[in-house]
Amino acid sequence: MNDTPPPAPSRRPARWLLPLAVLVVLGAAGYAGWHHWQQQQRDRAAQAQTTDVQLKGLEATVEALRRDQRATSQRLQDAAATNRVLRDEMLGLSQRSALLEENLTRLTESANQGRQAVQRDEAELLLTQAAQRLAFADDVEGARRLYAQAATALADLPDNEGLNLRQALVQERDALDALGTGPRVQALHRLDAVAQALQGLPSELPPSPAEAAAKPWWQSALAPFVDITPTRLNGPLTQAERAAADDALQLELTLARAAIERGDRSGRDAALNRVAHWAQRRWPDSPGLRAQHAELQALRKAPLQAESSVLGSTLQQLRSQTDRR
């Protein structure tokens, strides 16, 4: 049997497949593009929303920063105002401190001037007392103590006022030290030495060999019974006369001491003259009596008061400064 060849396939359906496929591809591509566009739109919307949120957050942040800035500016203004107030108060305190310092300085100067015035018055009083002690009582030791106290009072004075006073006071104290115990005390010691020496003189002197040989024979014969002495000479005194002479001599020595202590030159000289008179009557002439008589003559010329041009110079300078002030 002969095989019959199959009929050729129809080409018409294949013609529609290609356009269909193209449509499908275009639809798929359109869909894919639309989907992609939608995705982009959503992404853009999400991004816009995110951006909007971020902008709102930034605006909120900026607003917060502005509020903080305004608050900070307000605080700065308050701080500046406070600083101005504090600066004004500090200026006021500085001015008050300056006024207080000025007042304290004035008070200090016033206190120093008052203290210096008191010290000057104290020194003047001490020097015046020292001068009075020297003039009326010849108390050299008491004057030295007063001068030492016056030196302490003048030690704190400023150099422009106190230097000359201190130098003058040093010279015056040196002159006072040179006086020793003082003229009256020295005169009393000399008078006591004279009184003690007089008491050691012999009441009677034995006749010398020449005088014994020159006596007549009748005087030598009568000598055991009677001693004849010319009336123009001081003959030997009886015991009662010696006691009376000793009492008178002690009285005159006491009067001489009293006159020396009170600085009475005329009274001292009169008492020393009477002491010399009674000594001449009480003891016979001898070298010892003549030596004490010379000492009594020297005592009449001895000063009874400190004589120095330096003494009193500090008091004069101090009073001159006080008068100028």
Short mmCIF file of N, CA, C and O in Angstrom, two decimals, residues 190-316:
data_model
loop_
_atom_site.label_atom_id
_atom_site.label_comp_id
_atom_site.label_asym_id
_atom_site.label_seq_id
_atom_site.Cartn_x
_atom_site.Cartn_y
_atom_site.Cartn_z
N ARG A 190 84.01 112.92 153.81
CA ARG A 190 85.21 113.64 154.25
C ARG A 190 85.04 114.19 155.67
O ARG A 190 85.97 114.13 156.49
N LEU A 191 83.83 114.68 155.96
CA LEU A 191 83.58 115.19 157.30
C LEU A 191 83.62 114.06 158.32
O LEU A 191 84.16 114.23 159.44
N ASP A 192 83.09 112.89 157.99
CA ASP A 192 83.16 111.75 158.91
C ASP A 192 84.61 111.32 159.12
O ASP A 192 85.00 110.94 160.25
N ALA A 193 85.40 111.37 158.04
CA ALA A 193 86.82 111.02 158.19
C ALA A 193 87.53 112.01 159.10
O ALA A 193 88.37 111.62 159.93
N VAL A 194 87.19 113.30 159.00
CA VAL A 194 87.79 114.32 159.89
C VAL A 194 87.38 114.05 161.33
O VAL A 194 88.22 114.12 162.25
N ALA A 195 86.09 113.76 161.55
CA ALA A 195 85.63 113.49 162.92
C ALA A 195 86.32 112.28 163.51
O ALA A 195 86.72 112.28 164.69
N GLN A 196 86.49 111.23 162.69
CA GLN A 196 87.16 110.03 163.19
C GLN A 196 88.64 110.31 163.47
O GLN A 196 89.20 109.82 164.46
N ALA A 197 89.26 111.09 162.60
CA ALA A 197 90.68 111.40 162.82
C ALA A 197 90.87 112.28 164.06
O ALA A 197 91.86 112.13 164.79
N LEU A 198 89.94 113.19 164.31
CA LEU A 198 90.05 114.03 165.51
C LEU A 198 89.96 113.20 166.78
O LEU A 198 90.65 113.50 167.78
N GLN A 199 89.10 112.20 166.77
CA GLN A 199 88.97 111.37 167.97
C GLN A 199 90.23 110.55 168.25
O GLN A 199 90.45 110.12 169.38
N GLY A 200 91.04 110.36 167.19
CA GLY A 200 92.29 109.61 167.39
C GLY A 200 93.46 110.46 167.81
O GLY A 200 94.55 109.92 168.04
N LEU A 201 93.26 111.79 167.92
CA LEU A 201 94.37 112.65 168.33
C LEU A 201 94.61 112.50 169.84
O LEU A 201 93.68 112.33 170.62
N PRO A 202 95.86 112.61 170.28
CA PRO A 202 96.15 112.52 171.72
C PRO A 202 95.69 113.79 172.44
O PRO A 202 95.78 114.90 171.91
N SER A 203 95.17 113.60 173.64
CA SER A 203 94.70 114.75 174.41
C SER A 203 95.84 115.58 174.98
O SER A 203 95.70 116.79 175.21
N GLU A 204 96.98 114.93 175.25
CA GLU A 204 98.14 115.64 175.79
C GLU A 204 99.37 115.15 175.05
O GLU A 204 99.48 113.98 174.72
N LEU A 205 100.31 116.06 174.82
CA LEU A 205 101.55 115.73 174.16
C LEU A 205 102.69 115.80 175.19
O LEU A 205 102.77 116.79 175.96
N PRO A 206 103.53 114.79 175.26
CA PRO A 206 104.66 114.88 176.20
C PRO A 206 105.64 115.95 175.73
O PRO A 206 105.80 116.17 174.53
N PRO A 207 106.25 116.66 176.68
CA PRO A 207 107.21 117.71 176.28
C PRO A 207 108.43 117.10 175.60
O PRO A 207 108.86 115.99 175.92
N SER A 208 108.91 117.79 174.64
CA SER A 208 110.10 117.33 173.93
C SER A 208 111.33 117.49 174.84
O SER A 208 111.32 118.26 175.80
N PRO A 209 112.45 116.81 174.57
CA PRO A 209 113.66 116.98 175.40
C PRO A 209 114.17 118.41 175.42
O PRO A 209 114.65 118.89 176.44
N ALA A 210 114.02 119.11 174.32
CA ALA A 210 114.50 120.50 174.30
C ALA A 210 113.66 121.37 175.20
O ALA A 210 114.17 122.23 175.93
N GLU A 211 112.32 121.14 175.19
CA GLU A 211 111.44 121.93 176.06
C GLU A 211 111.72 121.60 177.52
O GLU A 211 111.67 122.47 178.39
N ALA A 212 111.97 120.32 177.80
CA ALA A 212 112.27 119.94 179.19
C ALA A 212 113.57 120.57 179.68
O ALA A 212 113.70 120.99 180.84
N ALA A 213 114.54 120.63 178.80
CA ALA A 213 115.82 121.24 179.21
C ALA A 213 115.70 122.74 179.37
O ALA A 213 116.44 123.37 180.16
N ALA A 214 114.80 123.36 178.61
CA ALA A 214 114.65 124.82 178.69
C ALA A 214 113.84 125.27 179.89
O ALA A 214 113.80 126.46 180.19
N LYS A 215 113.18 124.35 180.60
CA LYS A 215 112.40 124.75 181.77
C LYS A 215 113.31 125.20 182.92
O LYS A 215 114.37 124.60 183.14
N PRO A 216 112.86 126.22 183.65
CA PRO A 216 113.66 126.60 184.85
C PRO A 216 113.64 125.49 185.90
O PRO A 216 112.75 124.63 185.88
N TRP A 217 114.59 125.57 186.87
CA TRP A 217 114.69 124.51 187.86
C TRP A 217 113.49 124.49 188.76
O TRP A 217 113.07 123.44 189.20
N TRP A 218 112.92 125.69 189.02
CA TRP A 218 111.77 125.73 189.94
C TRP A 218 110.53 125.11 189.31
O TRP A 218 109.69 124.53 189.99
N GLN A 219 110.36 125.19 187.92
CA GLN A 219 109.23 124.52 187.28
C GLN A 219 109.38 123.01 187.36
O GLN A 219 108.41 122.29 187.59
N SER A 220 110.65 122.56 187.18
CA SER A 220 110.87 121.11 187.28
C SER A 220 110.61 120.63 188.70
O SER A 220 110.11 119.52 188.90
N ALA A 221 110.93 121.50 189.70
CA ALA A 221 110.71 121.08 191.08
C ALA A 221 109.23 121.06 191.42
O ALA A 221 108.76 120.19 192.17
N LEU A 222 108.48 122.02 190.89
CA LEU A 222 107.06 122.08 191.20
C LEU A 222 106.18 121.27 190.24
O LEU A 222 104.96 121.25 190.40
N ALA A 223 106.77 120.67 189.22
CA ALA A 223 105.97 119.92 188.23
C ALA A 223 105.16 118.80 188.84
O ALA A 223 104.00 118.59 188.45
N PRO A 224 105.68 118.04 189.86
CA PRO A 224 104.81 116.99 190.41
C PRO A 224 103.60 117.54 191.12
O PRO A 224 102.62 116.82 191.31
N PHE A 225 103.61 118.81 191.53
CA PHE A 225 102.49 119.35 192.29
C PHE A 225 101.56 120.24 191.44
O PHE A 225 100.35 120.23 191.63
N VAL A 226 102.12 121.01 190.55
CA VAL A 226 101.33 121.93 189.75
C VAL A 226 102.01 122.13 188.40
O VAL A 226 103.23 122.11 188.32
N ASP A 227 101.16 122.25 187.36
CA ASP A 227 101.68 122.49 186.01
C ASP A 227 101.25 123.89 185.60
O ASP A 227 100.06 124.17 185.46
N ILE A 228 102.23 124.77 185.44
CA ILE A 228 101.96 126.17 185.13
C ILE A 228 102.05 126.35 183.62
O ILE A 228 103.05 125.99 183.00
N THR A 229 100.97 126.88 183.05
CA THR A 229 100.92 127.13 181.60
C THR A 229 100.49 128.56 181.38
O THR A 229 99.56 129.04 182.05
N PRO A 230 101.16 129.30 180.51
CA PRO A 230 100.73 130.69 180.25
C PRO A 230 99.31 130.72 179.74
O PRO A 230 98.86 129.81 179.03
N THR A 231 98.59 131.76 180.04
CA THR A 231 97.17 131.85 179.68
C THR A 231 96.98 132.06 178.19
O THR A 231 95.90 131.78 177.65
N ARG A 232 98.03 132.55 177.50
CA ARG A 232 97.85 132.78 176.09
C ARG A 232 97.88 131.47 175.30
O ARG A 232 97.58 131.46 174.11
N LEU A 233 98.29 130.39 175.93
CA LEU A 233 98.33 129.08 175.28
C LEU A 233 97.19 128.23 175.80
O LEU A 233 96.64 128.48 176.87
N ASN A 234 96.84 127.19 175.03
CA ASN A 234 95.81 126.23 175.44
C ASN A 234 96.42 125.23 176.39
O ASN A 234 97.21 124.36 175.97
N GLY A 235 96.10 125.36 177.57
CA GLY A 235 96.63 124.45 178.55
C GLY A 235 95.85 123.16 178.57
O GLY A 235 94.84 123.01 177.90
N PRO A 236 96.26 122.19 179.33
CA PRO A 236 95.54 120.91 179.42
C PRO A 236 94.17 121.13 180.04
O PRO A 236 94.00 121.90 180.98
N LEU A 237 93.15 120.45 179.49
CA LEU A 237 91.79 120.59 179.96
C LEU A 237 91.48 119.54 181.01
O LEU A 237 92.07 118.45 181.03
N THR A 238 90.56 119.91 181.85
CA THR A 238 90.09 118.94 182.82
C THR A 238 89.15 117.95 182.14
O THR A 238 88.76 118.11 180.98
N GLN A 239 88.77 116.91 182.88
CA GLN A 239 87.88 115.90 182.30
C GLN A 239 86.51 116.49 181.95
O GLN A 239 85.93 116.18 180.91
N ALA A 240 86.01 117.39 182.79
CA ALA A 240 84.71 118.03 182.51
C ALA A 240 84.82 118.93 181.29
O ALA A 240 83.90 118.97 180.44
N GLU A 241 85.96 119.63 181.18
CA GLU A 241 86.13 120.51 180.01
C GLU A 241 86.26 119.68 178.73
O GLU A 241 85.74 120.08 177.68
N ARG A 242 86.91 118.57 178.84
CA ARG A 242 87.02 117.70 177.65
C ARG A 242 85.66 117.17 177.25
O ARG A 242 85.31 117.12 176.06
N ALA A 243 84.85 116.75 178.22
CA ALA A 243 83.51 116.24 177.90
C ALA A 243 82.65 117.33 177.27
O ALA A 243 81.93 117.10 176.29
N ALA A 244 82.74 118.56 177.81
CA ALA A 244 81.96 119.66 177.24
C ALA A 244 82.44 119.99 175.83
O ALA A 244 81.64 120.26 174.91
N ALA A 245 83.78 119.95 175.63
CA ALA A 245 84.31 120.22 174.29
C ALA A 245 83.88 119.12 173.30
O ALA A 245 83.54 119.42 172.15
N ASP A 246 83.90 117.86 173.76
CA ASP A 246 83.45 116.77 172.89
C ASP A 246 81.98 116.92 172.52
O ASP A 246 81.60 116.72 171.36
N ASP A 247 81.17 117.28 173.50
CA ASP A 247 79.74 117.48 173.20
C ASP A 247 79.53 118.63 172.21
O ASP A 247 78.73 118.53 171.26
N ALA A 248 80.24 119.73 172.45
CA ALA A 248 80.11 120.87 171.55
C ALA A 248 80.60 120.51 170.15
O ALA A 248 80.00 120.91 169.13
N LEU A 249 81.70 119.73 170.11
CA LEU A 249 82.24 119.33 168.81
C LEU A 249 81.26 118.42 168.07
O LEU A 249 81.04 118.59 166.85
N GLN A 250 80.66 117.47 168.77
CA GLN A 250 79.67 116.59 168.13
C GLN A 250 78.46 117.37 167.65
O GLN A 250 77.90 117.10 166.58
N LEU A 251 78.04 118.38 168.44
CA LEU A 251 76.92 119.21 168.03
C LEU A 251 77.25 119.97 166.74
O LEU A 251 76.44 120.03 165.81
N GLU A 252 78.46 120.54 166.70
CA GLU A 252 78.84 121.30 165.50
C GLU A 252 79.00 120.38 164.29
O GLU A 252 78.66 120.75 163.16
N LEU A 253 79.50 119.16 164.53
CA LEU A 253 79.61 118.20 163.42
C LEU A 253 78.22 117.82 162.90
O LEU A 253 78.01 117.69 161.68
N THR A 254 77.27 117.67 163.81
CA THR A 254 75.90 117.36 163.40
C THR A 254 75.30 118.51 162.60
O THR A 254 74.64 118.30 161.57
N LEU A 255 75.55 119.74 163.09
CA LEU A 255 75.05 120.90 162.35
C LEU A 255 75.70 121.01 160.97
O LEU A 255 75.05 121.38 159.98
N ALA A 256 77.00 120.68 160.90
CA ALA A 256 77.69 120.73 159.61
C ALA A 256 77.12 119.67 158.66
O ALA A 256 76.92 119.94 157.46
N ARG A 257 76.83 118.48 159.19
CA ARG A 257 76.24 117.43 158.34
C ARG A 257 74.86 117.86 157.83
O ARG A 257 74.53 117.66 156.66
N ALA A 258 74.06 118.43 158.74
CA ALA A 258 72.72 118.87 158.32
C ALA A 258 72.81 119.97 157.25
O ALA A 258 72.04 119.98 156.28
N ALA A 259 73.77 120.89 157.43
CA ALA A 259 73.92 121.97 156.45
C ALA A 259 74.37 121.41 155.10
O ALA A 259 73.91 121.85 154.04
N ILE A 260 75.26 120.42 155.14
CA ILE A 260 75.72 119.79 153.89
C ILE A 260 74.57 119.06 153.21
O ILE A 260 74.39 119.13 151.99
N GLU A 261 73.77 118.35 153.99
CA GLU A 261 72.67 117.59 153.39
C GLU A 261 71.64 118.48 152.73
O GLU A 261 71.05 118.11 151.70
N ARG A 262 71.39 119.66 153.29
CA ARG A 262 70.41 120.54 152.67
C ARG A 262 71.04 121.55 151.73
O ARG A 262 70.34 122.39 151.15
N GLY A 263 72.37 121.48 151.54
CA GLY A 263 73.04 122.35 150.59
C GLY A 263 73.21 123.77 151.06
O GLY A 263 73.31 124.69 150.24
N ASP A 264 73.28 123.98 152.38
CA ASP A 264 73.40 125.32 152.95
C ASP A 264 74.88 125.64 153.11
O ASP A 264 75.55 125.19 154.04
N ARG A 265 75.42 126.44 152.17
CA ARG A 265 76.84 126.76 152.21
C ARG A 265 77.20 127.60 153.44
O ARG A 265 78.19 127.33 154.14
N SER A 266 76.41 128.63 153.70
CA SER A 266 76.73 129.50 154.83
C SER A 266 76.65 128.73 156.15
O SER A 266 77.51 128.88 157.02
N GLY A 267 75.61 127.92 156.31
CA GLY A 267 75.50 127.13 157.53
C GLY A 267 76.63 126.14 157.66
O GLY A 267 77.15 125.90 158.76
N ARG A 268 77.03 125.51 156.52
CA ARG A 268 78.15 124.56 156.57
C ARG A 268 79.44 125.27 156.96
O ARG A 268 80.19 124.79 157.82
N ASP A 269 79.71 126.43 156.36
CA ASP A 269 80.95 127.13 156.66
C ASP A 269 80.99 127.57 158.12
O ASP A 269 82.04 127.46 158.80
N ALA A 270 79.86 128.07 158.63
CA ALA A 270 79.83 128.50 160.04
C ALA A 270 80.05 127.31 160.96
O ALA A 270 80.81 127.40 161.95
N ALA A 271 79.41 126.17 160.66
CA ALA A 271 79.58 124.99 161.51
C ALA A 271 81.01 124.46 161.44
O ALA A 271 81.59 124.07 162.47
N LEU A 272 81.62 124.46 160.25
CA LEU A 272 83.01 123.98 160.13
C LEU A 272 83.97 124.92 160.86
O LEU A 272 84.97 124.46 161.44
N ASN A 273 83.70 126.21 160.86
CA ASN A 273 84.55 127.15 161.63
C ASN A 273 84.47 126.83 163.11
O ASN A 273 85.49 126.86 163.83
N ARG A 274 83.27 126.56 163.59
CA ARG A 274 83.13 126.22 165.01
C ARG A 274 83.77 124.87 165.33
O ARG A 274 84.34 124.67 166.41
N VAL A 275 83.68 123.91 164.35
CA VAL A 275 84.36 122.63 164.56
C VAL A 275 85.86 122.85 164.68
O VAL A 275 86.54 122.27 165.57
N ALA A 276 86.43 123.69 163.80
CA ALA A 276 87.87 123.97 163.88
C ALA A 276 88.22 124.66 165.20
O ALA A 276 89.28 124.37 165.80
N HIS A 277 87.36 125.55 165.66
CA HIS A 277 87.61 126.24 166.94
C HIS A 277 87.62 125.25 168.10
O HIS A 277 88.55 125.27 168.93
N TRP A 278 86.63 124.39 168.16
CA TRP A 278 86.56 123.44 169.26
C TRP A 278 87.66 122.38 169.15
O TRP A 278 88.17 121.91 170.18
N ALA A 279 88.03 122.02 167.96
CA ALA A 279 89.13 121.07 167.81
C ALA A 279 90.44 121.69 168.29
O ALA A 279 91.27 121.01 168.93
N GLN A 280 90.63 122.95 168.02
CA GLN A 280 91.84 123.62 168.47
C GLN A 280 91.87 123.75 169.99
O GLN A 280 92.94 123.69 170.61
N ARG A 281 90.70 123.91 170.59
CA ARG A 281 90.64 123.98 172.05
C ARG A 281 90.72 122.61 172.69
O ARG A 281 91.25 122.47 173.79
N ARG A 282 90.17 121.60 171.98
CA ARG A 282 90.10 120.26 172.59
C ARG A 282 91.44 119.54 172.56
O ARG A 282 91.81 118.86 173.52
N TRP A 283 92.21 119.68 171.47
CA TRP A 283 93.46 118.94 171.35
C TRP A 283 94.63 119.91 171.21
O TRP A 283 94.49 120.99 170.61
N PRO A 284 95.71 119.53 171.75
CA PRO A 284 96.90 120.39 171.61
C PRO A 284 97.41 120.40 170.18
O PRO A 284 97.08 119.53 169.38
N ASP A 285 98.21 121.42 169.90
CA ASP A 285 98.72 121.57 168.54
C ASP A 285 99.63 120.39 168.21
O ASP A 285 100.50 120.01 169.00
N SER A 286 99.40 119.85 167.01
CA SER A 286 100.18 118.71 166.55
C SER A 286 100.07 118.64 165.03
O SER A 286 99.18 119.26 164.43
N PRO A 287 100.95 117.91 164.37
CA PRO A 287 100.81 117.76 162.90
C PRO A 287 99.47 117.16 162.49
O PRO A 287 98.89 117.57 161.48
N GLY A 288 98.97 116.22 163.29
CA GLY A 288 97.67 115.64 162.97
C GLY A 288 96.55 116.65 163.05
O GLY A 288 95.64 116.69 162.20
N LEU A 289 96.58 117.52 164.07
CA LEU A 289 95.55 118.55 164.20
C LEU A 289 95.64 119.55 163.06
O LEU A 289 94.61 119.99 162.53
N ARG A 290 96.89 119.91 162.68
CA ARG A 290 97.02 120.85 161.57
C ARG A 290 96.52 120.23 160.26
O ARG A 290 95.92 120.94 159.43
N ALA A 291 96.74 118.93 160.07
CA ALA A 291 96.24 118.27 158.85
C ALA A 291 94.71 118.27 158.82
O ALA A 291 94.10 118.55 157.77
N GLN A 292 94.07 118.03 159.96
CA GLN A 292 92.61 118.05 159.98
C GLN A 292 92.07 119.47 159.84
O GLN A 292 91.00 119.67 159.24
N HIS A 293 92.83 120.43 160.37
CA HIS A 293 92.41 121.82 160.17
C HIS A 293 92.46 122.18 158.68
O HIS A 293 91.57 122.88 158.17
N ALA A 294 93.49 121.72 157.96
CA ALA A 294 93.58 121.97 156.52
C ALA A 294 92.44 121.26 155.77
O ALA A 294 91.88 121.81 154.81
N GLU A 295 92.08 120.07 156.24
CA GLU A 295 90.97 119.36 155.60
C GLU A 295 89.65 120.09 155.81
O GLU A 295 88.80 120.17 154.90
N LEU A 296 89.47 120.70 157.02
CA LEU A 296 88.26 121.50 157.25
C LEU A 296 88.25 122.74 156.35
O LEU A 296 87.18 123.12 155.85
N GLN A 297 89.41 123.33 156.14
CA GLN A 297 89.48 124.47 155.22
C GLN A 297 89.11 124.06 153.79
O GLN A 297 88.42 124.79 153.07
N ALA A 298 89.57 122.87 153.38
CA ALA A 298 89.24 122.38 152.03
C ALA A 298 87.75 122.06 151.91
O ALA A 298 87.14 122.27 150.85
N LEU A 299 87.15 121.56 153.00
CA LEU A 299 85.71 121.27 152.97
C LEU A 299 84.87 122.52 152.79
O LEU A 299 83.78 122.47 152.23
N ARG A 300 85.37 123.66 153.29
CA ARG A 300 84.62 124.90 153.10
C ARG A 300 84.53 125.28 151.63
O ARG A 300 83.59 125.95 151.21
N LYS A 301 85.52 124.87 150.84
CA LYS A 301 85.54 125.21 149.41
C LYS A 301 84.89 124.14 148.53
O LYS A 301 84.77 124.35 147.33
N ALA A 302 84.53 123.01 149.13
CA ALA A 302 83.95 121.92 148.32
C ALA A 302 82.54 122.28 147.87
O ALA A 302 81.76 122.89 148.63
N PRO A 303 82.15 121.96 146.64
CA PRO A 303 80.79 122.27 146.17
C PRO A 303 79.77 121.36 146.85
O PRO A 303 80.06 120.23 147.23
N LEU A 304 78.58 121.91 146.98
CA LEU A 304 77.48 121.13 147.55
C LEU A 304 76.41 120.77 146.52
O LEU A 304 75.37 120.22 146.89
N GLN A 305 76.67 121.08 145.28
CA GLN A 305 75.70 120.80 144.21
C GLN A 305 76.47 120.43 142.95
O GLN A 305 77.56 120.94 142.70
N ALA A 306 75.87 119.53 142.17
CA ALA A 306 76.52 119.10 140.94
C ALA A 306 76.66 120.28 139.99
O ALA A 306 75.68 120.96 139.68
N GLU A 307 77.88 120.52 139.55
CA GLU A 307 78.15 121.63 138.65
C GLU A 307 78.63 121.07 137.32
O GLU A 307 79.76 120.61 137.19
N SER A 308 77.73 121.11 136.33
CA SER A 308 78.06 120.61 134.99
C SER A 308 77.17 121.32 133.98
O SER A 308 75.95 121.44 134.19
N SER A 309 77.80 121.81 132.92
CA SER A 309 77.03 122.49 131.87
C SER A 309 76.17 121.53 131.06
O SER A 309 75.25 121.95 130.37
N VAL A 310 76.47 120.23 131.13
CA VAL A 310 75.73 119.24 130.35
C VAL A 310 74.40 118.88 131.01
O VAL A 310 73.40 118.64 130.33
N LEU A 311 74.39 118.87 132.34
CA LEU A 311 73.18 118.47 133.05
C LEU A 311 72.04 119.44 132.76
O LEU A 311 72.20 120.66 132.85
N GLY A 312 70.89 118.89 132.42
CA GLY A 312 69.71 119.70 132.12
C GLY A 312 69.54 120.03 130.65
O GLY A 312 68.53 120.62 130.26
N SER A 313 70.52 119.66 129.80
CA SER A 313 70.42 120.00 128.37
C SER A 313 69.31 119.22 127.69
O SER A 313 68.60 119.76 126.81
N THR A 314 69.11 117.97 128.07
CA THR A 314 68.04 117.17 127.44
C THR A 314 66.67 117.76 127.76
O THR A 314 65.80 117.84 126.88
N LEU A 315 66.48 118.18 129.00
CA LEU A 315 65.19 118.76 129.38
C LEU A 315 64.94 120.07 128.62
O LEU A 315 63.81 120.33 128.18
N GLN A 316 65.98 120.87 128.41
CA GLN A 316 65.81 122.11 127.66
C GLN A 316 65.43 121.83 126.20
O GLN A 316 64.53 122.46 125.64
#
